PDB file of C-alpha atoms in Angstrom:
ATOM      1  CA  MET E   1       0.038   0.443  -0.367  1.00  0.00           C
ATOM      2  CA  CYS E   2       2.936   2.501   1.024  1.00  0.00           C
ATOM      3  CA  ASP E   3       4.523   2.377  -2.613  1.00  0.00           C
ATOM      4  CA  ILE E   4       0.937   3.158  -4.119  1.00  0.00           C
ATOM      5  CA  ALA E   5       0.506   6.040  -1.439  1.00  0.00           C
ATOM      6  CA  GLU E   6       3.967   7.184  -2.569  1.00  0.00           C
ATOM      7  CA  ILE E   7       2.781   7.636  -6.653  1.00  0.00           C
ATOM      8  CA  LEU E   8      -0.084   9.235  -5.344  1.00  0.00           C
ATOM      9  CA  GLU E   9       1.557  11.768  -3.374  1.00  0.00           C
ATOM     10  CA  ALA E  10       4.408  11.847  -6.227  1.00  0.00           C
ATOM     11  CA  LYS E  11       0.968  12.697  -8.530  1.00  0.00           C
ATOM     12  CA  LYS E  12      -0.040  14.923  -6.237  1.00  0.00           C
ATOM     13  CA  LYS E  13      -2.797  13.170  -5.242  1.00  0.00           C
ATOM     14  CA  TYR E  14      -2.276  13.879  -1.302  1.00  0.00           C
ATOM     15  CA  ARG E  15      -5.919  13.042  -0.099  1.00  0.00           C
ATOM     16  CA  PHE E  16      -6.137   9.958  -1.724  1.00  0.00           C
ATOM     17  CA  ALA E  17      -2.604   8.897  -0.141  1.00  0.00           C
ATOM     18  CA  GLU E  18      -3.143   9.940   2.731  1.00  0.00           C
ATOM     19  CA  GLN E  19      -6.501   7.988   3.223  1.00  0.00           C
ATOM     20  CA  LEU E  20      -4.729   4.641   1.877  1.00  0.00           C
ATOM     21  CA  ASN E  21      -1.813   5.171   4.390  1.00  0.00           C
ATOM     22  CA  GLY E  22      -4.375   5.990   7.206  1.00  0.00           C
ATOM     23  CA  ALA E  23      -6.460   3.037   6.462  1.00  0.00           C
ATOM     24  CA  ALA E  24      -3.351   0.838   6.042  1.00  0.00           C
ATOM     25  CA  LEU E  25      -1.973   1.814   9.263  1.00  0.00           C
ATOM     26  CA  SER E  26      -5.415   1.097  11.302  1.00  0.00           C
ATOM     27  CA  ILE E  27      -4.628  -2.598  10.233  1.00  0.00           C
ATOM     28  CA  SER E  28      -1.054  -2.841  12.231  1.00  0.00           C
ATOM     29  CA  ASN E  29      -2.522  -0.195  14.811  1.00  0.00           C
ATOM     30  CA  ASN E  30      -5.583  -2.577  15.485  1.00  0.00           C
ATOM     31  CA  ILE E  31      -3.993  -5.520  15.968  1.00  0.00           C
ATOM     32  CA  ALA E  32      -0.966  -3.990  18.323  1.00  0.00           C
ATOM     33  CA  GLU E  33      -3.695  -2.220  20.571  1.00  0.00           C
ATOM     34  CA  GLY E  34      -5.681  -5.395  21.035  1.00  0.00           C
ATOM     35  CA  SER E  35      -2.429  -7.426  22.086  1.00  0.00           C
ATOM     36  CA  GLY E  36      -2.650  -5.429  25.226  1.00  0.00           C
ATOM     37  CA  ALA E  37      -6.327  -5.657  25.735  1.00  0.00           C
ATOM     38  CA  SER E  38      -6.562  -7.492  29.332  1.00  0.00           C
ATOM     39  CA  SER E  39      -9.053  -9.978  27.741  1.00  0.00           C
ATOM     40  CA  LYS E  40      -9.502 -12.326  24.717  1.00  0.00           C
ATOM     41  CA  LYS E  41     -12.788 -10.717  23.766  1.00  0.00           C
ATOM     42  CA  GLU E  42     -11.166  -7.600  23.527  1.00  0.00           C
ATOM     43  CA  PHE E  43      -8.636  -8.244  21.764  1.00  0.00           C
ATOM     44  CA  CYS E  44     -10.981  -9.709  18.965  1.00  0.00           C
ATOM     45  CA  ARG E  45     -12.693  -6.767  19.237  1.00  0.00           C
ATOM     46  CA  PHE E  46      -9.497  -4.725  17.813  1.00  0.00           C
ATOM     47  CA  LEU E  47      -9.233  -7.777  15.469  1.00  0.00           C
ATOM     48  CA  ASP E  48     -12.789  -6.904  14.269  1.00  0.00           C
ATOM     49  CA  TYR E  49     -11.924  -3.621  13.756  1.00  0.00           C
ATOM     50  CA  ALA E  50      -8.559  -4.456  11.861  1.00  0.00           C
ATOM     51  CA  HIS E  51     -10.487  -6.540   9.315  1.00  0.00           C
ATOM     52  CA  ARG E  52     -12.711  -3.825   8.708  1.00  0.00           C
ATOM     53  CA  SER E  53      -9.582  -1.611   7.916  1.00  0.00           C
ATOM     54  CA  VAL E  54      -8.767  -4.244   4.894  1.00  0.00           C
ATOM     55  CA  PHE E  55     -12.277  -3.606   3.772  1.00  0.00           C
ATOM     56  CA  GLU E  56     -11.603  -0.052   3.715  1.00  0.00           C
ATOM     57  CA  ASN E  57      -8.140  -0.399   2.181  1.00  0.00           C
ATOM     58  CA  ALA E  58      -9.804  -2.850  -0.894  1.00  0.00           C
ATOM     59  CA  ASN E  59     -12.088   0.063  -0.843  1.00  0.00           C
ATOM     60  CA  ILE E  60      -9.540   2.808  -1.362  1.00  0.00           C
ATOM     61  CA  LEU E  61      -7.841   0.591  -3.817  1.00  0.00           C
ATOM     62  CA  HIS E  62     -11.037   0.009  -5.784  1.00  0.00           C
ATOM     63  CA  VAL E  63     -12.159   3.916  -6.236  1.00  0.00           C
ATOM     64  CA  LEU E  64      -7.872   4.642  -7.276  1.00  0.00           C
ATOM     65  CA  HIS E  65      -8.757   1.961 -10.099  1.00  0.00           C
ATOM     66  CA  LEU E  66     -11.339   3.264 -11.018  1.00  0.00           C
ATOM     67  CA  ARG E  67      -9.787   6.658 -11.299  1.00  0.00           C
ATOM     68  CA  LYS E  68      -7.051   5.354 -13.245  1.00  0.00           C
ATOM     69  CA  TYR E  69      -4.547   5.079 -10.697  1.00  0.00           C
ATOM     70  CA  ILE E  70      -3.535   1.967 -10.592  1.00  0.00           C
ATOM     71  CA  SER E  71      -3.633  -0.418 -13.098  1.00  0.00           C
ATOM     72  CA  ASP E  72      -5.631  -4.097 -12.883  1.00  0.00           C
ATOM     73  CA  GLU E  73      -2.305  -5.479 -12.539  1.00  0.00           C
ATOM     74  CA  GLN E  74      -1.876  -3.555  -9.251  1.00  0.00           C
ATOM     75  CA  LEU E  75      -5.614  -4.160  -8.116  1.00  0.00           C
ATOM     76  CA  ASN E  76      -5.523  -7.615  -8.244  1.00  0.00           C
ATOM     77  CA  PHE E  77      -2.430  -8.566  -6.697  1.00  0.00           C
ATOM     78  CA  LEU E  78      -3.193  -5.648  -3.543  1.00  0.00           C
ATOM     79  CA  LEU E  79      -6.848  -7.499  -3.374  1.00  0.00           C
ATOM     80  CA  GLU E  80      -5.237 -10.564  -3.254  1.00  0.00           C
ATOM     81  CA  GLU E  81      -2.694  -9.577  -0.784  1.00  0.00           C
ATOM     82  CA  LEU E  82      -5.814  -7.910   1.582  1.00  0.00           C
ATOM     83  CA  ASN E  83      -7.766 -11.218   1.298  1.00  0.00           C
ATOM     84  CA  LYS E  84      -4.958 -13.431   2.723  1.00  0.00           C
ATOM     85  CA  LEU E  85      -4.854 -10.652   5.265  1.00  0.00           C
ATOM     86  CA  ALA E  86      -8.509 -10.452   5.866  1.00  0.00           C
ATOM     87  CA  ARG E  87      -8.529 -14.611   5.977  1.00  0.00           C
ATOM     88  CA  LYS E  88      -5.123 -14.587   8.926  1.00  0.00           C
ATOM     89  CA  ILE E  89      -7.221 -12.276  11.213  1.00  0.00           C
ATOM     90  CA  ASN E  90      -9.796 -14.352  11.209  1.00  0.00           C
ATOM     91  CA  SER E  91      -8.293 -17.351  11.609  1.00  0.00           C
ATOM     92  CA  PHE E  92      -6.690 -15.697  14.255  1.00  0.00           C
ATOM     93  CA  GLN E  93      -9.691 -14.215  15.703  1.00  0.00           C
ATOM     94  CA  LYS E  94     -11.411 -17.982  15.644  1.00  0.00           C
ATOM     95  CA  TYR E  95      -7.921 -19.597  17.503  1.00  0.00           C
ATOM     96  CA  LEU E  96      -8.557 -17.173  20.207  1.00  0.00           C
ATOM     97  CA  ASN E  97     -12.454 -17.640  20.800  1.00  0.00           C
ATOM     98  CA  LYS E  98     -11.676 -21.859  20.775  1.00  0.00           C
ATOM     99  CA  PRO E  99     -12.797 -22.984  23.815  1.00  0.00           C
ATOM    100  CA  GLU E 100      -9.997 -23.416  26.345  1.00  0.00           C
TER     101      GLU E 100
END
């Protein structure tokens, strides 16, 4: 995501770059914040926020693609990476929710 944001900044599309950077950072920030939670339930809530941020990133990428700022290949590659990340977050949530 950062590479795309840098390209957008170079094209003076600062708002798109800012949104993409913010949404991407939100994923890791929520995971980090959740790791300090006092319970598994609370951690899962932060993982849910991170999961939602994955979809926010996908939406921003679709908008960028529609506006011709990224290619079909870039969109497809990044959406597949986001899909993998969403599945990993989902699997981690399931692991945390397993009865002990």
